[in-house]
Coordinates of C-alpha atoms in Angstrom, one line a residue:
M975 CA -3.7 21.5 -3.3
K976 CA -3.0 19.1 -1.4
T977 CA -3.3 19.4 3.0
E978 CA -2.8 17.2 5.5
A979 CA -5.1 15.3 6.6
E980 CA -4.4 16.5 10.9
N981 CA -4.9 20.0 9.6
L982 CA -8.7 19.4 8.7
E983 CA -11.9 19.3 10.7
L984 CA -12.1 14.9 11.6
H985 CA -15.8 14.0 13.2
G986 CA -14.7 10.5 14.5
G987 CA -11.1 10.6 13.7
K988 CA -8.3 12.2 15.4
A989 CA -4.9 13.3 14.9
Q990 CA -1.8 11.1 15.3
A991 CA 2.4 11.0 14.4
E992 CA 2.8 7.2 15.8
E993 CA 3.4 5.9 12.6
S994 CA 6.3 5.7 10.7
G995 CA 6.3 6.9 7.0
F996 CA 3.8 10.0 7.0
S997 CA 3.8 13.9 5.6
G998 CA 3.7 16.9 7.6
K999 CA 2.9 16.0 11.1
G1000 CA 1.0 13.2 11.2
Y1001 CA -1.6 12.1 10.1
A1002 CA -5.6 11.6 10.7
A1003 CA -7.0 8.3 12.7
F1004 CA -10.0 7.6 12.4
A1005 CA -12.1 4.7 14.5
S1006 CA -14.6 2.4 13.7
H1007 CA -17.3 4.2 13.4
I1008 CA -19.9 5.2 11.1
N1009 CA -20.1 9.2 10.7
A1010 CA -16.1 8.9 10.5
Y1011 CA -15.8 11.6 8.0
V1012 CA -13.6 14.0 6.9
E1013 CA -14.2 17.6 5.0
F1014 CA -11.1 18.6 2.9
P1015 CA -12.5 23.1 1.1
F1016 CA -10.7 24.0 -1.2
S1017 CA -10.9 25.7 -4.3
V1018 CA -9.8 25.9 -8.4
K1019 CA -7.7 28.1 -10.8
E1020 CA -10.1 27.1 -13.6
E1021 CA -14.1 25.5 -14.2
G1022 CA -12.3 21.2 -15.5
D1023 CA -11.8 17.4 -15.1
Y1024 CA -9.7 16.7 -11.6
A1025 CA -9.1 13.4 -9.4
V1026 CA -9.0 13.0 -5.8
L1027 CA -5.3 11.4 -4.4
L1028 CA -5.5 9.6 -0.9
T1029 CA -2.4 8.4 1.2
F1030 CA -3.7 6.7 3.4
A1031 CA -2.2 3.0 5.2
N1032 CA -4.4 -0.1 5.8
K1033 CA -3.3 -2.0 8.4
T1034 CA -5.6 -3.4 9.5
E1035 CA -5.0 -6.9 7.4
D1036 CA -9.0 -6.0 6.6
D1037 CA -10.0 -6.1 3.2
L1038 CA -12.8 -4.8 3.4
V1039 CA -12.5 -0.9 4.5
S1040 CA -14.1 0.8 2.1
V1041 CA -13.4 5.3 1.1
R1042 CA -17.6 7.0 0.0
V1043 CA -16.4 10.7 -1.4
D1044 CA -18.9 12.6 -1.8
Y1045 CA -18.5 16.3 -3.4
D1046 CA -20.4 20.0 -2.5
E1047 CA -23.3 19.7 -1.3
G1048 CA -23.9 15.9 -0.9
R1049 CA -23.1 15.1 -4.2
Y1050 CA -21.7 11.3 -4.3
L1051 CA -18.4 11.0 -6.5
C1052 CA -17.5 7.3 -6.0
S1053 CA -16.1 4.3 -4.1
Q1054 CA -14.5 1.6 -3.8
R1055 CA -12.0 -0.5 -1.5
L1056 CA -8.6 -0.1 -0.2
P1057 CA -6.4 -2.0 -0.8
V1058 CA -4.2 -3.7 3.0
T1059 CA -0.5 -1.2 3.3
E1060 CA 2.9 -2.0 5.0
S1061 CA 2.7 2.2 5.0
F1062 CA 1.3 4.8 4.4
S1063 CA 0.4 5.0 0.0
S1064 CA -1.2 6.5 -2.3
V1065 CA -4.3 5.9 -4.5
Y1066 CA -6.4 7.7 -6.7
I1067 CA -11.0 7.6 -6.6
N1068 CA -11.8 5.8 -8.9
E1069 CA -13.9 8.4 -10.5
V1070 CA -13.7 12.0 -12.8
L1071 CA -14.2 14.7 -11.0
S1072 CA -15.5 17.4 -12.9
L1073 CA -16.1 21.1 -11.3
S1074 CA -16.9 24.8 -12.2
K1075 CA -14.1 27.8 -10.8
G1076 CA -14.6 28.4 -7.7
K1077 CA -14.9 27.1 -4.4
H1078 CA -16.1 23.0 -3.2
K1079 CA -15.4 20.4 -0.6
V1080 CA -14.6 16.8 -0.9
K1081 CA -15.6 14.4 1.7
V1082 CA -14.0 11.0 2.8
S1083 CA -15.7 8.9 5.4
A1084 CA -15.1 4.4 5.9
P1085 CA -18.6 4.2 6.8
N1086 CA -18.1 1.4 9.5
R1087 CA -14.4 0.4 9.4
G1088 CA -10.7 2.1 10.9
W1089 CA -8.2 3.3 8.7
L1090 CA -5.4 6.1 8.4
L1091 CA -5.7 9.3 6.2
D1092 CA -2.7 11.2 5.3
S1093 CA -3.4 14.1 2.9
I1094 CA -6.4 14.6 -0.1
E1095 CA -4.6 16.3 -3.2
I1096 CA -6.6 17.3 -5.7
V1097 CA -4.5 17.0 -9.0
K1098 CA -5.3 18.7 -12.8
M1099 CA -6.9 15.1 -14.9
N1100 CA -4.6 13.5 -17.4
D1101 CA -4.8 10.9 -19.6
E1102 CA -2.4 9.6 -18.0
I1103 CA -3.9 9.7 -14.2
L1104 CA -7.7 9.0 -16.3
A1105 CA -6.7 5.9 -17.1
Q1106 CA -6.3 4.5 -13.7
I1107 CA -9.3 5.5 -12.3
L1108 CA -11.5 4.2 -15.1
P1109 CA -12.7 0.1 -15.4
A1110 CA -10.1 -1.3 -17.7
E1111 CA -10.3 -1.5 -21.9
A1112 CA -11.0 -5.6 -21.6
P1113 CA -13.5 -8.0 -20.4
V1114 CA -10.7 -10.1 -16.7
S1115 CA -11.5 -13.0 -19.9
K1116 CA -8.2 -13.9 -21.2
N1117 CA -10.1 -15.3 -23.4
A1118 CA -12.3 -12.7 -24.7
S1119 CA -13.8 -12.4 -28.7
Q1120 CA -13.8 -9.0 -30.4
A1121 CA -18.2 -9.7 -30.7
S1122 CA -17.8 -9.3 -26.3
I1123 CA -14.4 -6.5 -26.4
A1124 CA -17.3 -3.8 -28.9
L1125 CA -19.7 -4.5 -26.2
Y1126 CA -17.7 -4.4 -23.3
R1127 CA -16.5 -0.7 -24.8
Y1128 CA -19.4 0.8 -26.1
L1129 CA -21.0 0.3 -22.9
R1130 CA -17.9 1.4 -20.9
N1131 CA -17.8 4.7 -23.4
L1132 CA -21.5 5.4 -22.8
R1133 CA -20.5 4.9 -18.6
G1134 CA -22.1 9.0 -16.8
K1135 CA -24.0 9.2 -20.2
A1136 CA -26.5 6.8 -20.9
I1137 CA -28.4 4.1 -19.2
I1138 CA -29.4 1.2 -21.2
S1139 CA -32.5 -0.9 -21.3
G1140 CA -33.8 -4.3 -20.2
Q1141 CA -36.6 -6.4 -20.0
T1142 CA -36.5 -10.1 -18.1
L1143 CA -38.5 -12.8 -20.7
S1144 CA -40.9 -14.4 -19.9
S1145 CA -42.7 -14.3 -22.7
M1146 CA -42.3 -11.7 -25.4
I1147 CA -45.5 -10.2 -23.9
D1148 CA -43.7 -8.2 -21.6
V1149 CA -41.3 -6.9 -24.9
D1150 CA -44.4 -6.4 -27.0
V1151 CA -46.4 -4.2 -23.8
I1152 CA -43.5 -2.3 -23.9
E1153 CA -43.3 -1.2 -27.5
E1154 CA -47.0 -0.5 -27.5
E1155 CA -47.1 1.4 -25.1
T1156 CA -43.7 3.9 -25.5
G1157 CA -42.9 3.4 -30.0
K1158 CA -40.3 1.2 -28.4
I1159 CA -37.8 -1.8 -27.2
P1160 CA -36.1 -1.8 -24.6
A1161 CA -31.8 -3.0 -25.7
I1162 CA -31.7 -5.8 -23.3
L1163 CA -33.0 -9.0 -22.7
G1164 CA -32.9 -11.1 -19.9
I1165 CA -32.9 -14.6 -20.2
D1166 CA -32.2 -17.8 -17.7
M1167 CA -30.5 -21.3 -18.4
M1168 CA -32.7 -22.1 -14.7
D1169 CA -33.9 -25.8 -17.3
Y1170 CA -30.6 -26.7 -18.7
S1171 CA -30.4 -27.1 -15.8
P1172 CA -29.2 -31.4 -15.4
S1173 CA -31.8 -31.8 -12.3
R1174 CA -35.1 -29.8 -14.3
V1175 CA -34.4 -32.1 -17.5
E1176 CA -34.3 -35.3 -15.6
H1177 CA -37.9 -34.1 -14.6
G1178 CA -38.8 -32.8 -18.1
A1179 CA -38.0 -29.8 -18.4
N1180 CA -37.0 -28.2 -22.1
G1181 CA -35.2 -25.1 -21.8
T1182 CA -35.7 -22.3 -25.0
V1183 CA -34.5 -19.2 -24.2
I1184 CA -31.7 -19.8 -26.5
R1185 CA -33.5 -19.5 -29.7
K1186 CA -35.0 -16.9 -28.0
A1187 CA -31.4 -15.4 -27.7
K1188 CA -30.3 -15.9 -31.1
A1189 CA -33.6 -13.9 -33.2
W1190 CA -32.6 -11.0 -30.1
A1191 CA -29.5 -10.3 -30.8
K1192 CA -30.5 -10.7 -34.5
K1193 CA -32.2 -8.0 -34.3
G1194 CA -29.4 -6.2 -32.5
G1195 CA -30.2 -6.3 -29.2
I1196 CA -28.5 -7.7 -26.4
I1197 CA -28.4 -10.8 -24.0
T1198 CA -28.4 -11.0 -20.2
C1199 CA -28.3 -13.7 -18.8
C1200 CA -28.6 -15.6 -15.3
W1201 CA -28.6 -19.0 -14.5
H1202 CA -31.7 -20.2 -11.5
W1203 CA -29.3 -23.1 -10.2
N1204 CA -31.5 -26.0 -9.7
A1205 CA -29.9 -28.0 -7.6
P1206 CA -27.7 -30.8 -9.2
A1207 CA -29.3 -33.5 -6.6
Q1208 CA -31.2 -34.2 -3.2
L1209 CA -34.0 -32.1 -4.0
V1210 CA -36.7 -32.0 -1.6
D1211 CA -39.8 -32.8 -3.6
E1212 CA -42.4 -31.4 -2.1
D1213 CA -45.8 -30.9 -2.6
K1214 CA -45.0 -27.5 -0.7
P1215 CA -45.6 -23.9 -1.6
E1216 CA -41.6 -23.4 -2.5
M1217 CA -40.1 -26.8 -2.2
H1218 CA -40.7 -28.7 -5.7
W1219 CA -38.5 -29.5 -7.7
Y1220 CA -38.0 -26.9 -9.9
D1221 CA -38.1 -24.4 -6.8
G1222 CA -34.2 -26.5 -6.3
F1223 CA -32.4 -23.0 -7.5
R1224 CA -33.8 -22.5 -3.4
T1225 CA -32.1 -23.1 -0.1
K1226 CA -35.3 -24.5 1.3
A1227 CA -36.1 -26.5 -1.2
T1228 CA -32.6 -29.0 -1.4
K1229 CA -30.5 -30.6 1.1
F1230 CA -26.5 -30.5 -0.7
D1231 CA -24.5 -29.2 0.9
F1232 CA -22.3 -28.1 -2.2
S1233 CA -19.6 -26.8 1.1
K1234 CA -18.3 -31.1 0.5
A1235 CA -17.5 -30.1 -3.7
I1236 CA -15.3 -26.7 -2.1
R1237 CA -13.5 -29.2 0.4
D1238 CA -13.0 -32.6 -1.9
K1239 CA -13.0 -32.7 -5.4
D1240 CA -13.2 -36.3 -5.6
S1241 CA -16.2 -36.5 -3.8
E1242 CA -19.9 -37.1 -5.6
E1243 CA -20.6 -33.4 -4.6
Y1244 CA -17.6 -31.5 -7.0
R1245 CA -19.1 -33.8 -9.6
L1246 CA -22.8 -33.0 -10.1
I1247 CA -21.1 -29.4 -10.1
I1248 CA -18.5 -30.0 -12.3
R1249 CA -21.3 -31.4 -15.0
D1250 CA -23.6 -28.9 -14.1
I1251 CA -21.3 -26.5 -14.8
D1252 CA -20.9 -28.1 -17.9
A1253 CA -23.7 -28.8 -19.6
I1254 CA -24.8 -24.7 -18.7
A1255 CA -21.1 -24.8 -20.7
V1256 CA -23.2 -26.5 -24.0
Q1257 CA -25.5 -23.4 -24.7
L1258 CA -23.2 -20.3 -23.6
K1259 CA -20.6 -21.8 -26.6
S1260 CA -24.1 -22.5 -28.6
L1261 CA -24.5 -18.5 -28.2
Q1262 CA -20.8 -18.4 -29.3
D1263 CA -21.2 -19.4 -32.7
S1264 CA -22.8 -17.1 -32.8
N1265 CA -21.2 -14.8 -32.3
I1266 CA -23.1 -13.2 -29.5
P1267 CA -21.7 -12.3 -26.2
V1268 CA -23.3 -12.1 -23.2
L1269 CA -23.5 -10.2 -20.2
W1270 CA -23.0 -13.3 -17.5
R1271 CA -25.4 -13.2 -13.7
P1272 CA -24.3 -16.8 -12.5
L1273 CA -24.9 -17.1 -9.1
H1274 CA -27.4 -14.1 -8.1
E1275 CA -28.4 -12.7 -5.2
A1276 CA -26.1 -15.4 -2.9
S1277 CA -26.1 -13.0 0.0
G1278 CA -29.5 -12.7 0.8
G1279 CA -29.2 -16.6 1.5
W1280 CA -32.4 -17.8 -0.4
F1281 CA -30.7 -19.6 -2.9
W1282 CA -28.5 -22.5 -2.1
W1283 CA -24.9 -21.5 -3.5
G1284 CA -25.7 -18.0 -0.5
A1285 CA -26.7 -21.0 1.8
K1286 CA -22.7 -21.8 2.7
G1287 CA -21.8 -18.2 3.3
P1288 CA -19.3 -15.7 1.9
E1289 CA -16.1 -18.5 1.2
N1290 CA -17.7 -20.9 -0.3
Y1291 CA -20.1 -19.0 -2.7
K1292 CA -16.1 -17.5 -3.7
A1293 CA -14.6 -20.6 -3.3
L1294 CA -17.9 -22.1 -6.0
Y1295 CA -17.7 -19.1 -8.1
K1296 CA -14.2 -19.1 -8.4
I1297 CA -15.0 -23.1 -9.7
L1298 CA -17.8 -21.7 -12.1
F1299 CA -14.4 -19.4 -13.7
D1300 CA -12.0 -20.7 -13.6
R1301 CA -13.7 -24.2 -15.7
L1302 CA -15.9 -22.0 -17.6
E1303 CA -12.8 -19.9 -19.2
N1304 CA -9.5 -21.8 -18.6
Y1305 CA -11.6 -25.9 -19.7
H1306 CA -14.4 -24.3 -22.1
K1307 CA -12.3 -21.5 -23.0
L1308 CA -15.6 -19.8 -23.5
T1309 CA -14.9 -16.2 -25.3
N1310 CA -18.5 -14.9 -25.6
L1311 CA -18.3 -13.6 -20.7
I1312 CA -18.6 -9.8 -19.3
W1313 CA -19.1 -11.1 -16.0
V1314 CA -21.2 -9.4 -13.9
W1315 CA -21.0 -10.0 -9.9
N1316 CA -24.4 -9.7 -8.1
A1317 CA -24.1 -10.9 -4.9
Q1318 CA -25.3 -7.5 -3.4
N1319 CA -22.8 -7.9 -0.5
P1320 CA -18.6 -6.6 -0.4
E1321 CA -18.7 -9.7 2.3
W1322 CA -19.0 -11.9 -1.2
Y1323 CA -16.8 -10.2 -3.5
P1324 CA -14.5 -12.7 -4.8
G1325 CA -11.7 -10.1 -6.7
D1326 CA -10.9 -7.6 -9.9
E1327 CA -9.7 -10.4 -11.5
Y1328 CA -13.6 -12.2 -11.8
V1329 CA -15.4 -10.1 -12.6
D1330 CA -15.7 -6.9 -15.1
V1331 CA -19.5 -5.9 -14.3
V1332 CA -20.6 -4.8 -10.0
S1333 CA -24.8 -5.1 -10.5
V1334 CA -27.2 -4.7 -7.8
D1335 CA -31.3 -6.1 -7.8
T1336 CA -33.2 -3.5 -6.4
Y1337 CA -37.2 -3.7 -5.5
P1338 CA -37.5 0.0 -3.6
G1339 CA -41.7 -0.9 -3.4
K1340 CA -44.6 0.3 -5.4
H1341 CA -44.1 3.2 -8.0
V1342 CA -40.3 4.3 -6.1
Y1343 CA -38.6 5.6 -8.4
G1344 CA -34.8 5.5 -7.3
T1345 CA -31.0 6.3 -8.2
F1346 CA -30.3 3.7 -6.0
H1347 CA -27.1 6.0 -4.9
N1348 CA -27.2 3.4 -1.9
E1349 CA -26.8 0.4 -3.8
L1350 CA -24.7 2.6 -6.5
Q1351 CA -22.4 2.9 -3.4
L1352 CA -22.1 -0.6 -1.7
I1353 CA -21.2 -2.8 -5.1
Q1354 CA -18.5 0.1 -5.3
S1355 CA -17.6 -0.3 -2.4
A1356 CA -16.5 -4.0 -3.0
S1357 CA -13.7 -3.5 -5.8
E1358 CA -10.4 -1.7 -6.2
K1359 CA -10.4 -1.8 -9.1
A1360 CA -12.9 0.9 -11.0
K1361 CA -15.7 -1.4 -12.5
L1362 CA -18.8 -1.0 -14.6
C1363 CA -21.9 -0.4 -12.0
A1364 CA -25.9 -2.1 -13.3
L1365 CA -29.3 -2.2 -11.4
S1366 CA -28.6 -7.1 -12.9
E1367 CA -33.2 -6.8 -11.7
N1368 CA -35.3 -4.3 -11.0
G1369 CA -39.5 -4.0 -10.4
P1370 CA -40.9 0.1 -11.2
L1371 CA -38.5 1.8 -13.6
P1372 CA -34.7 3.5 -12.3
D1373 CA -35.0 7.3 -11.8
V1374 CA -34.0 7.7 -15.9
E1375 CA -33.9 11.7 -15.0
K1376 CA -32.6 11.8 -11.7
I1377 CA -29.5 9.4 -13.0
A1378 CA -28.9 11.7 -16.3
E1379 CA -29.3 14.9 -13.7
E1380 CA -26.2 13.3 -11.7
K1381 CA -24.2 11.0 -14.5
L1382 CA -24.5 8.0 -11.8
P1383 CA -22.5 5.6 -14.4
W1384 CA -25.7 3.2 -14.1
S1385 CA -24.5 0.9 -17.6
W1386 CA -28.0 -0.5 -17.7
F1387 CA -31.7 -2.2 -16.0
C1388 CA -33.6 -4.8 -16.4
T1389 CA -36.9 -4.8 -16.0
W1390 CA -37.9 -8.0 -14.3
C1391 CA -41.3 -9.8 -16.0
G1392 CA -44.7 -10.9 -14.5
E1393 CA -46.6 -8.7 -12.9
F1394 CA -43.7 -5.9 -13.2
V1395 CA -44.9 -5.3 -16.3
E1396 CA -48.2 -6.9 -17.4
K1397 CA -50.8 -8.6 -16.1
N1398 CA -53.6 -10.5 -18.9
G1399 CA -51.9 -9.6 -22.1
K1400 CA -52.2 -5.8 -21.5
Y1401 CA -49.8 -3.3 -19.3
S1402 CA -49.7 -2.6 -16.2
E1403 CA -49.3 0.5 -14.0
E1404 CA -48.6 -2.1 -10.9
Y1405 CA -45.7 -1.1 -10.6
T1406 CA -44.9 1.8 -12.7
E1407 CA -47.0 4.2 -14.1
R1408 CA -48.1 4.8 -17.8
E1409 CA -46.8 8.1 -17.7
V1410 CA -43.8 7.4 -16.0
L1411 CA -42.7 4.6 -18.8
K1412 CA -43.5 5.2 -21.1
K1413 CA -41.0 8.9 -20.2
F1414 CA -38.8 7.2 -19.9
Y1415 CA -38.2 5.4 -22.8
N1416 CA -38.6 8.3 -24.3
S1417 CA -35.7 9.6 -22.3
D1418 CA -32.1 11.1 -24.5
F1419 CA -30.5 9.2 -21.9
L1420 CA -32.3 5.9 -21.9
I1421 CA -30.7 3.5 -25.2
S1422 CA -33.7 0.6 -27.0
R1423 CA -32.9 -1.6 -29.1
D1424 CA -32.7 0.3 -32.1
E1425 CA -30.4 2.8 -30.9
V1426 CA -27.8 0.4 -30.0
N1427 CA -24.5 1.2 -31.5
I1428 CA -22.0 -1.8 -31.3
Q1429 CA -18.7 -0.8 -33.8

């Protein structure tokens, strides 16, 4: 079922034949227009799984061109980045299109970018195509341990079939009140390497989360880890809100300029960055020695600019991310890391070879239980290859039932601690109502700690 794009009704595009190498009589040229799209009506003779094959050209040297595909009555299928091409080439959309017998339609759009579309084809799914469109079978780390590979494949196999529950650690009170209300314990514990940052240790900080993580893993739980990296030096340390030494992960609480480290590896800034990474490597190695894989989410929320690692723009951020990756992967040779990217903007994506999971943090408002289609589209559009997707932080719980109904590929969520869960040791309904909490935690689609089954 192949149709030439120039024969379809084009919205925000026009038929052309100026470039060479196209099939048919031409192609559809789409300018940079937020509402530009094309719809492809078709029918299938039998129920089953299909793939969408696009033949396109992206000659703009703009590696941020991404396409979004919806089908039937506005059902979201997938988004992905298109590679820059010298001529027309073909790519499968990174998701299975499950169809009933009869008439359907596919809508393809590329928000805010210009591109050329030669044809759209609907192809019956087979094992060869499936291997191309699913996330890779193993993590990007060439050193990955069997435990890391097992966890990664567990997440991969659950994609679209379940969502794993998670809770960020403040104290274990958060977990306790969830268990008290629902009878369930979250499967994932979110920890923070913040207090292992050398500039915090210098002020007397004493990290304890590694011990708690080991206890959690021993009971069958999964660990995800972020790092509110206290700047290596030049802390403002003033008695003003969010300006103290312990606020050193915030842009406004430090004068440390990491872009100097990017420009000069002989600089003091580079030495300090390496010193800090090495300190965190010790803690990650401690988890590795206990055979604990880690969903590792460093340099998070960078595009917001409120953390110092996001204060110098995307190019400096990506360079810092790669320094961190190289140091942990090739110098320390850590085997237990599954890399979770969380800069939350495709312009800040370091590359498919550095990322296992694309993720987003969602705080939509009190008692707002979303499926987060737009956020899913945003992070999927960062990568060319299919990646696992996660709600790496959330305020209110996501709508587990609607995510199940729509088979959205969220691998896990991880509710932030404190007021999002409890106040004064009791469950707080300020963000997620009690009955909603109970309903979602007892959904067959949600995985709690007792249901984790990693082979």
